[in-house]
PDB file of C-alpha atoms in Angstrom:
ATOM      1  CA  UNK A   1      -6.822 -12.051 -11.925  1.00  0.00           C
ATOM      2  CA  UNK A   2      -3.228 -12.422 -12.665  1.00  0.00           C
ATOM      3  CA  UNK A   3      -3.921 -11.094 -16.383  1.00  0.00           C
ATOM      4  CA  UNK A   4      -6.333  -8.473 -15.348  1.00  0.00           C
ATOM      5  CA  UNK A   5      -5.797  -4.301 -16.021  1.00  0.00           C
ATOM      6  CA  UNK A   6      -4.114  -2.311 -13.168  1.00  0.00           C
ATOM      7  CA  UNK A   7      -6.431   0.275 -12.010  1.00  0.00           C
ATOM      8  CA  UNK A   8      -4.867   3.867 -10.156  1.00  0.00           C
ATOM      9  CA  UNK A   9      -7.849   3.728  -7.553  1.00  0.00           C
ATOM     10  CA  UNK A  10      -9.595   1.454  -5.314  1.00  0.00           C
ATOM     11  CA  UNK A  11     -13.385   3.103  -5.717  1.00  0.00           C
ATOM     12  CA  UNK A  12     -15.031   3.964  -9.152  1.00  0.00           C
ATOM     13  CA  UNK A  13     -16.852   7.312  -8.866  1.00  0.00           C
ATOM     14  CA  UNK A  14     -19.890   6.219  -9.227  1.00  0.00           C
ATOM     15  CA  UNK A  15     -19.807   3.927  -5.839  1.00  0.00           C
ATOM     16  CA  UNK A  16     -20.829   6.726  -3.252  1.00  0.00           C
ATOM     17  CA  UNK A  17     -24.256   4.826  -3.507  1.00  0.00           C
ATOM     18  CA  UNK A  18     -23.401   1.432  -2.624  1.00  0.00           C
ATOM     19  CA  UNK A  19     -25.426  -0.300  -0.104  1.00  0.00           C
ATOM     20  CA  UNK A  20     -26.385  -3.791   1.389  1.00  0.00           C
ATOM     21  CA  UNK A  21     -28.875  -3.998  -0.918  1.00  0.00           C
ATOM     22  CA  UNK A  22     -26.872  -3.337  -4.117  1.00  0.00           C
ATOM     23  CA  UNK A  23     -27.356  -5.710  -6.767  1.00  0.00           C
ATOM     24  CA  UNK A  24     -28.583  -9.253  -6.894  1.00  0.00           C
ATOM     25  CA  UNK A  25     -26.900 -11.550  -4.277  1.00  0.00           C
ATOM     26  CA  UNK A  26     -24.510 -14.360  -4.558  1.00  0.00           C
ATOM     27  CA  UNK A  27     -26.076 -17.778  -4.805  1.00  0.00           C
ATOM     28  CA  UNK A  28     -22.223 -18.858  -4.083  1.00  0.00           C
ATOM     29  CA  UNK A  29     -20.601 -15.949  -1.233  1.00  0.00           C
ATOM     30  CA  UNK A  30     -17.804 -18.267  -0.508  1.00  0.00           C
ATOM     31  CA  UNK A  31     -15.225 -16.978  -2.849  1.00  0.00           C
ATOM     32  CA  UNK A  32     -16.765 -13.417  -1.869  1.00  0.00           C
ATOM     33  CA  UNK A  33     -15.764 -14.530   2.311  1.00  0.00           C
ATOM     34  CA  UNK A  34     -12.423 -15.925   1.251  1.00  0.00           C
ATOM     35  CA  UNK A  35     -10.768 -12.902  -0.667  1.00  0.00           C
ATOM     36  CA  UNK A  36     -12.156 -10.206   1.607  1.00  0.00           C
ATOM     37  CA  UNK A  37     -10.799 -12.194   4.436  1.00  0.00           C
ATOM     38  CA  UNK A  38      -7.614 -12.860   2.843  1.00  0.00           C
ATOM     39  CA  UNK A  39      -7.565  -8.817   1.641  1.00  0.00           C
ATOM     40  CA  UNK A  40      -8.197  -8.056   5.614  1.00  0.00           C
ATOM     41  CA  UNK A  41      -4.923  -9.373   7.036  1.00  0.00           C
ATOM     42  CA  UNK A  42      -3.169  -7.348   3.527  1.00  0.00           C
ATOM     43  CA  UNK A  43      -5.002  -4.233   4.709  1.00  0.00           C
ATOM     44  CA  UNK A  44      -2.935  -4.692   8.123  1.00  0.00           C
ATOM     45  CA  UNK A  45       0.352  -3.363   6.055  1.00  0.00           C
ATOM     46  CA  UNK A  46      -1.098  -2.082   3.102  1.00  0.00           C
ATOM     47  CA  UNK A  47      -2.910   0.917   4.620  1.00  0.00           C
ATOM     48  CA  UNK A  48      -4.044   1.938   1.468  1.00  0.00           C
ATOM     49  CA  UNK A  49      -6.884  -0.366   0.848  1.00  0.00           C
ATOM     50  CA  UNK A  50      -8.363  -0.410   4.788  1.00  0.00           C
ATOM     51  CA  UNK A  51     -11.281   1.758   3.921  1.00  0.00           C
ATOM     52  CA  UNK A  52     -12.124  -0.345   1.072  1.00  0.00           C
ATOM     53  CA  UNK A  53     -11.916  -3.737   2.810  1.00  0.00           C
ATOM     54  CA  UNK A  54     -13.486  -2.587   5.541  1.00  0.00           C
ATOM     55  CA  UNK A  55     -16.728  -1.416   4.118  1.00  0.00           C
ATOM     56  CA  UNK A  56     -16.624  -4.538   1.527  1.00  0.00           C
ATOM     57  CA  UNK A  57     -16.515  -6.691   4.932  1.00  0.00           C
ATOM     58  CA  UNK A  58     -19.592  -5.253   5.938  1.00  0.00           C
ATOM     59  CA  UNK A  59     -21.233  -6.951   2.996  1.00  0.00           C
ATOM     60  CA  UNK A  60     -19.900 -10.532   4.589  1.00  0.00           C
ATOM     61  CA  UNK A  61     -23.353 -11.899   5.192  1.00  0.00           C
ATOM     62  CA  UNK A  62     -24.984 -11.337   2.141  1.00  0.00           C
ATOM     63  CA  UNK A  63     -22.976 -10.019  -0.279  1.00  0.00           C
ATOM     64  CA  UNK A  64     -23.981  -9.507  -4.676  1.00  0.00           C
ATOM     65  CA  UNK A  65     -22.466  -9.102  -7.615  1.00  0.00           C
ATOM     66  CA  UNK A  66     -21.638  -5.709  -7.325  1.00  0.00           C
ATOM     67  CA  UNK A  67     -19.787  -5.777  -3.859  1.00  0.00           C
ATOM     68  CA  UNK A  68     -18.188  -8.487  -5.618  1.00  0.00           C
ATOM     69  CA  UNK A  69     -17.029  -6.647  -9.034  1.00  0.00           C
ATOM     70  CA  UNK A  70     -15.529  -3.948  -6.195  1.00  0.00           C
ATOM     71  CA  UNK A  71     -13.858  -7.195  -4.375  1.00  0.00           C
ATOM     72  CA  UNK A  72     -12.262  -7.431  -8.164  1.00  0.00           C
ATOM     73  CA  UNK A  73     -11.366  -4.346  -8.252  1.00  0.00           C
ATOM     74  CA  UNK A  74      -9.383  -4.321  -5.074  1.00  0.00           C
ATOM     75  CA  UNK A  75      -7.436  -7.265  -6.579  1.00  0.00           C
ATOM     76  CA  UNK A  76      -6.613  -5.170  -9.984  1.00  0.00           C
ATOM     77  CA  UNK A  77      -5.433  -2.245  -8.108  1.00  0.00           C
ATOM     78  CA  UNK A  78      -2.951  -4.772  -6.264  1.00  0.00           C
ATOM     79  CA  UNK A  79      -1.960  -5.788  -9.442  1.00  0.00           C
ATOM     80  CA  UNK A  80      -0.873  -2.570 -10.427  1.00  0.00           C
ATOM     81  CA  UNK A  81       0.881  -1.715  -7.024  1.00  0.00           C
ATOM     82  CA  UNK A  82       2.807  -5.186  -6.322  1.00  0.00           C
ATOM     83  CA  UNK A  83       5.948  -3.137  -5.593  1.00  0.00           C
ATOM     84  CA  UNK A  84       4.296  -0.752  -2.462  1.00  0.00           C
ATOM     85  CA  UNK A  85       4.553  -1.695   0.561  1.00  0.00           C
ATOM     86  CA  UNK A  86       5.981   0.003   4.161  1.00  0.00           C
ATOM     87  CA  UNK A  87       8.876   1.062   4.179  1.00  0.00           C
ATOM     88  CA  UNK A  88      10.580   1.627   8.208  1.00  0.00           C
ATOM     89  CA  UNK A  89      14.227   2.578   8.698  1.00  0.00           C
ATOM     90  CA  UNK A  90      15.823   0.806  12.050  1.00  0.00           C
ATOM     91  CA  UNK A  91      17.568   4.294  12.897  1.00  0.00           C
ATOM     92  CA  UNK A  92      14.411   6.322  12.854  1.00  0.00           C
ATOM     93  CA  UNK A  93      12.945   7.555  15.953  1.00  0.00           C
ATOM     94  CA  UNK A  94      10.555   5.610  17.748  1.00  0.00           C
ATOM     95  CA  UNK A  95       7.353   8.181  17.908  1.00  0.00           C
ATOM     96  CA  UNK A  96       3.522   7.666  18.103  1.00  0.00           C
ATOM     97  CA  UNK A  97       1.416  10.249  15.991  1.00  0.00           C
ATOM     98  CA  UNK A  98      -2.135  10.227  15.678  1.00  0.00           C
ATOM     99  CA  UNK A  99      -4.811  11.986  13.214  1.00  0.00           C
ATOM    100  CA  UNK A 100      -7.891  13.365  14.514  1.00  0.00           C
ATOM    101  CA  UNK A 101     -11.189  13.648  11.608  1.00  0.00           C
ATOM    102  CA  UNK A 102     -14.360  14.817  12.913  1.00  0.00           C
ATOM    103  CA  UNK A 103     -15.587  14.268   9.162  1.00  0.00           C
ATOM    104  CA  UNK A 104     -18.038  16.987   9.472  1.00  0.00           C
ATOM    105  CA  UNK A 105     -18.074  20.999   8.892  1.00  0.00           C
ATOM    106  CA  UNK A 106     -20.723  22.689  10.383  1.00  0.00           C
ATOM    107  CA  UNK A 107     -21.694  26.306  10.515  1.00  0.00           C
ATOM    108  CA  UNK A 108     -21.418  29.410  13.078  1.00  0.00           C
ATOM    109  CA  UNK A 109     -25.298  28.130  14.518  1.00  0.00           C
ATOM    110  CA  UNK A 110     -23.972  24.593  15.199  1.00  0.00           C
ATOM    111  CA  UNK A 111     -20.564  25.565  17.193  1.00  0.00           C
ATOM    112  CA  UNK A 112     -21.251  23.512  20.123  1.00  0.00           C
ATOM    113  CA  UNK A 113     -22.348  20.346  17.913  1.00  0.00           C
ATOM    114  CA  UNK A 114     -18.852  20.758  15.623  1.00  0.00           C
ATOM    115  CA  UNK A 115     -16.390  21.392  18.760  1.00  0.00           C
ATOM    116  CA  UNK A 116     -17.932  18.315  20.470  1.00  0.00           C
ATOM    117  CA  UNK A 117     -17.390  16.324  17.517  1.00  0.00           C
ATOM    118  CA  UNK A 118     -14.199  17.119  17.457  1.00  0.00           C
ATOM    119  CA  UNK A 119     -12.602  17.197  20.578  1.00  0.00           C
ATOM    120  CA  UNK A 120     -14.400  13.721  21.479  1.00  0.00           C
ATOM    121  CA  UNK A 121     -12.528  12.693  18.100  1.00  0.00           C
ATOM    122  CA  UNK A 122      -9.477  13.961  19.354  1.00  0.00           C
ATOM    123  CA  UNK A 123     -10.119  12.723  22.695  1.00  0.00           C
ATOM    124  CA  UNK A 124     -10.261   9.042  21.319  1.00  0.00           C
ATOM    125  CA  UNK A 125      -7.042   9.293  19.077  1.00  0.00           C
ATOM    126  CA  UNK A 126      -5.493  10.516  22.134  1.00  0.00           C
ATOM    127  CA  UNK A 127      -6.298   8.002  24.898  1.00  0.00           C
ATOM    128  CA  UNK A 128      -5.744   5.087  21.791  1.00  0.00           C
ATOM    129  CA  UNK A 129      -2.206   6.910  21.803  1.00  0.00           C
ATOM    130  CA  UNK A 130      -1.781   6.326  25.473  1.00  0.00           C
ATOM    131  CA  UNK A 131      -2.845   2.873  25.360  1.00  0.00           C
ATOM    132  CA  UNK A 132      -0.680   2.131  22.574  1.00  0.00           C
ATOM    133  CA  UNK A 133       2.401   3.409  24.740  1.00  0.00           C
ATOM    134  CA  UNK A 134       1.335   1.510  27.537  1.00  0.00           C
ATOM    135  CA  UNK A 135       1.801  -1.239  25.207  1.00  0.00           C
ATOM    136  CA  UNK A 136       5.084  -0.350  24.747  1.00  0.00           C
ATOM    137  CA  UNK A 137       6.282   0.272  27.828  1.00  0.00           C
ATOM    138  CA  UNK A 138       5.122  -3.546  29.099  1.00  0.00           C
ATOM    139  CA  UNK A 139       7.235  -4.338  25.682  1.00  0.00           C
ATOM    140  CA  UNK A 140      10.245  -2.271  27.569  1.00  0.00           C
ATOM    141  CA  UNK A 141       9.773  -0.044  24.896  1.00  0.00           C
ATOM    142  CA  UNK A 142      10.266   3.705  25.916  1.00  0.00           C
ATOM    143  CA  UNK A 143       9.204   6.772  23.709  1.00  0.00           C
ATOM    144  CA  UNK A 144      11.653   9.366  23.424  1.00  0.00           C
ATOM    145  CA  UNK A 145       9.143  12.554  22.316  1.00  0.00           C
ATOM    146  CA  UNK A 146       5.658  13.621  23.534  1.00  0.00           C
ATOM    147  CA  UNK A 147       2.800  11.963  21.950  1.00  0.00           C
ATOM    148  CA  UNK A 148       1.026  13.995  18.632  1.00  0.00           C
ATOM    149  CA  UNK A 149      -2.691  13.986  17.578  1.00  0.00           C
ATOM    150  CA  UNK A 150      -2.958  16.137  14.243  1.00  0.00           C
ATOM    151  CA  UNK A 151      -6.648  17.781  14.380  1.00  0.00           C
ATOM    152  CA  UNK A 152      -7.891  19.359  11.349  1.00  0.00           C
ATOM    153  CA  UNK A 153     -10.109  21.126  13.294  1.00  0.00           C
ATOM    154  CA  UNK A 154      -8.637  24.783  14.295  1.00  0.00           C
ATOM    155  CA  UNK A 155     -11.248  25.368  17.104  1.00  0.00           C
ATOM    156  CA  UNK A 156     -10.464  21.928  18.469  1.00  0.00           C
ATOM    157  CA  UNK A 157      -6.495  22.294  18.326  1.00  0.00           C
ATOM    158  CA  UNK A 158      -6.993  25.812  20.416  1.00  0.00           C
ATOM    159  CA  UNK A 159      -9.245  24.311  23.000  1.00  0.00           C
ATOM    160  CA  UNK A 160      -6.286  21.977  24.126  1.00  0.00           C
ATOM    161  CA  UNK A 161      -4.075  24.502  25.459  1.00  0.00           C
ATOM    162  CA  UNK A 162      -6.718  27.528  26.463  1.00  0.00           C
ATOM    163  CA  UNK A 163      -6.749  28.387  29.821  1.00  0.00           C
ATOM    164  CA  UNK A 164     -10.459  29.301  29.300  1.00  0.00           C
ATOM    165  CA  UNK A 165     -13.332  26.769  29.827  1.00  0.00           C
ATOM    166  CA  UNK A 166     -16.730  28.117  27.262  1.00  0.00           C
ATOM    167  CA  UNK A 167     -19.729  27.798  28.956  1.00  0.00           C
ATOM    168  CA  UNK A 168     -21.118  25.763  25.408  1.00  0.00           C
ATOM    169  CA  UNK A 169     -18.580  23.389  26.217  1.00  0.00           C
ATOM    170  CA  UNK A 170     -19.822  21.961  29.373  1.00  0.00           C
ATOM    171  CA  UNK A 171     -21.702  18.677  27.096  1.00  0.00           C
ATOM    172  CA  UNK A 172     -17.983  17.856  26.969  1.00  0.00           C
ATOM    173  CA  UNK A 173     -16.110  18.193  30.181  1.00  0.00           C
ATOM    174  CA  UNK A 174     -14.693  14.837  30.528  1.00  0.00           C
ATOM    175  CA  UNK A 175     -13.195  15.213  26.809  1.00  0.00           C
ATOM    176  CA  UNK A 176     -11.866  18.678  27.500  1.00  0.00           C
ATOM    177  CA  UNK A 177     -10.400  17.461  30.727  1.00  0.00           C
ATOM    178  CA  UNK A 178      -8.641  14.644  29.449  1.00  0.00           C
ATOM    179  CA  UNK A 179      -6.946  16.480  26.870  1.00  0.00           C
ATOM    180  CA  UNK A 180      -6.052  19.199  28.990  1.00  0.00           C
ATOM    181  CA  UNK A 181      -4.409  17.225  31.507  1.00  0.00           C
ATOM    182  CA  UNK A 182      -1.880  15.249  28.820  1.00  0.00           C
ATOM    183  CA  UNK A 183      -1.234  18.313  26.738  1.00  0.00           C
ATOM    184  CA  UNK A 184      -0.163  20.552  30.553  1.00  0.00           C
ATOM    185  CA  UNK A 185       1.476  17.314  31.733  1.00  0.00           C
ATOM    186  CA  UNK A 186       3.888  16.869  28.864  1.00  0.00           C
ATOM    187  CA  UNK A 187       2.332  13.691  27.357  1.00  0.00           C
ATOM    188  CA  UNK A 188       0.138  14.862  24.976  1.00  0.00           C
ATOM    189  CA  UNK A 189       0.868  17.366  22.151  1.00  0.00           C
ATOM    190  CA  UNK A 190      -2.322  18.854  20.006  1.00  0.00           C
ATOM    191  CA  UNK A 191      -1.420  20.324  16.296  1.00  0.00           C
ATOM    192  CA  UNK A 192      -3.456  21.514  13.711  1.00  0.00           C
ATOM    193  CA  UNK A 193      -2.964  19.899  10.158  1.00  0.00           C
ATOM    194  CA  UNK A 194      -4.690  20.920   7.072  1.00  0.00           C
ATOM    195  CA  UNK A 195      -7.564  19.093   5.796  1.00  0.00           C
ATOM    196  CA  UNK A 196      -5.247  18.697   2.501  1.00  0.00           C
ATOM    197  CA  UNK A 197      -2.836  16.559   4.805  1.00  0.00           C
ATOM    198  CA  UNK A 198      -5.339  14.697   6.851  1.00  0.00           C
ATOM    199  CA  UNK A 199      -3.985  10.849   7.240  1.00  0.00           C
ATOM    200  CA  UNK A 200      -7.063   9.954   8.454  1.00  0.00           C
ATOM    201  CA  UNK A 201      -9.048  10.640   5.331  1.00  0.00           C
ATOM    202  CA  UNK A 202      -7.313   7.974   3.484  1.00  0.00           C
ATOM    203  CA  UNK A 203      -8.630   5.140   6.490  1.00  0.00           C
ATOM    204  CA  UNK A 204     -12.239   6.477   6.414  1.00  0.00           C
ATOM    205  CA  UNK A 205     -13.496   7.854   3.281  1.00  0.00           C
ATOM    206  CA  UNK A 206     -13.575   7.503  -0.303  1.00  0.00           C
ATOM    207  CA  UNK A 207     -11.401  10.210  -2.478  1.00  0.00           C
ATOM    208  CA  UNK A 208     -10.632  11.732  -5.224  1.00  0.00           C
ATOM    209  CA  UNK A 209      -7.848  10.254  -7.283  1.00  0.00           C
ATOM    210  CA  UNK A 210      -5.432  12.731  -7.462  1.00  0.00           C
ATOM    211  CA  UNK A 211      -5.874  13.020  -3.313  1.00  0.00           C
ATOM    212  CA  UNK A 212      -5.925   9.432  -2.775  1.00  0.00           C
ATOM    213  CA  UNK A 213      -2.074   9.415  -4.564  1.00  0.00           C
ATOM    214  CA  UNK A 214      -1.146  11.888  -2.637  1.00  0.00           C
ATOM    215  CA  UNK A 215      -2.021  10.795   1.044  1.00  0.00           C
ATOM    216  CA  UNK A 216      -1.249   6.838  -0.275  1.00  0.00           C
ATOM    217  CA  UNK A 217       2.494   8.511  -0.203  1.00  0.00           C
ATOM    218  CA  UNK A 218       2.447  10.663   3.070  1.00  0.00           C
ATOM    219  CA  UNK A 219       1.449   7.346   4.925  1.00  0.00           C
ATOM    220  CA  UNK A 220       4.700   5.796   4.375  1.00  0.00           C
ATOM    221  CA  UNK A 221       3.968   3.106   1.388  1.00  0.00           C
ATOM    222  CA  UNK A 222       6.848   3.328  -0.873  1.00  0.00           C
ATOM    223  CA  UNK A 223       7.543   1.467  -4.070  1.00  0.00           C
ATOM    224  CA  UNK A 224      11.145  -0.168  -2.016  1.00  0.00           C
ATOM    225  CA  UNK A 225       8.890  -1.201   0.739  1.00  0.00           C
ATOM    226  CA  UNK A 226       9.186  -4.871  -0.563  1.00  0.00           C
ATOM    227  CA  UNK A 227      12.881  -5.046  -2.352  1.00  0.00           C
TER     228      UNK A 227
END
């Protein structure tokens, strides 16, 4: 693969259709087990390829040829982006933000259904958050600013600082409660972010080139990441 052509993304367009049962499988997986493992510890500071490697590990047990050729392709997009990597600055503040993706829209009928999904979303970023400082603070690690989860959901983001409890959101009490309690305590800060700037898009779905680019930069990875 040394000699093989760069590519600018990880997914082809025509790969929303993959599946488990895509193509004829491997009589010889091993090679297939030892790059996606090897391309599973990358993914741990290359954040770019985590959605990738994560759906080709679900193909661990009986992978084919073409969860392979995508394996491939991983491994030509590295080639073309050798020089990326994460770039941290020792003076920068130490903060924790987190990015909240229902992954749904819904319409006006299913209100209840689309708030649930996303405060429970937001819910989970947040309490990962607070383990994550907990973390810290056994590390003697302090935080010097509130904890952040960006929500791309409007409805969500307002629910975490109204006084008013709906009557269609009783299904999710515990959430709401949760929330509410970190965000009037201090510890817990809810902002809306577009769907354009959505971080969490890049870790859980396929995109578009020209978005993939764009959130690949917002997420830190610079080309003097590894200089």
């Amino acid at each position: 693969m040394v000699d093989a052509t760069p590519v600018l993304t990880l997914l082809p367009i025509n790969s929303s259709s993959l599946t488990i049962t895509s193509g004829i499988p491997l009589s010889d997986p091993s090679q297939f087990h030892v790059v996606v493992e090897s391309l599973q510890y990358l993914s741990l500071t290359r954040l770019d390829i985590s959605f990738i490697v994560n759906k080709m590990a679900q193909f661990m047990h009986q992978p084919t040829d073409e969860h392979w050729v995508l394996v491939k392709r991983i491994l030509r997009y590295l080639c073309g982006t050798l020089d990326k990597g994460l770039l941290l600055y020792h003076e920068s503040p130490l903060s924790l933000h987190g990015f909240s993706d229902a992954l749904h829209t819904f319409s006006d009928a299913d209100w209840a259904e689309a708030k649930y999904r996303s405060v429970a979303a937001t819910a989970t970023t947040a309490a990962e958050l607070r383990w994550v400082c907990s973390l810290l603070a056994e590390l003697g690690v302090t935080l010097q600013s509130s904890l952040v989860v960006y929500c791309d959901n409007i409805g969500a983001t307002q629910l975490s600082s109204n006084h008013v409890f709906h009557s269609r959101m009783k299904h999710v009490t515990v959430d709401y409660h949760f929330i509410r309690e970190h965000v009037q305590s201090g510890l817990l800060r809810v902002a809306h972010v577009s769907s354009v700037d959505q971080l969490a898009d890049l870790l859980t779905k396929p995109l578009p080139r020209s978005q993939f680019l764009l959130l690949r930069d917002k997420i830190g990875l610079s080309t003097r990441g590894l200089s």
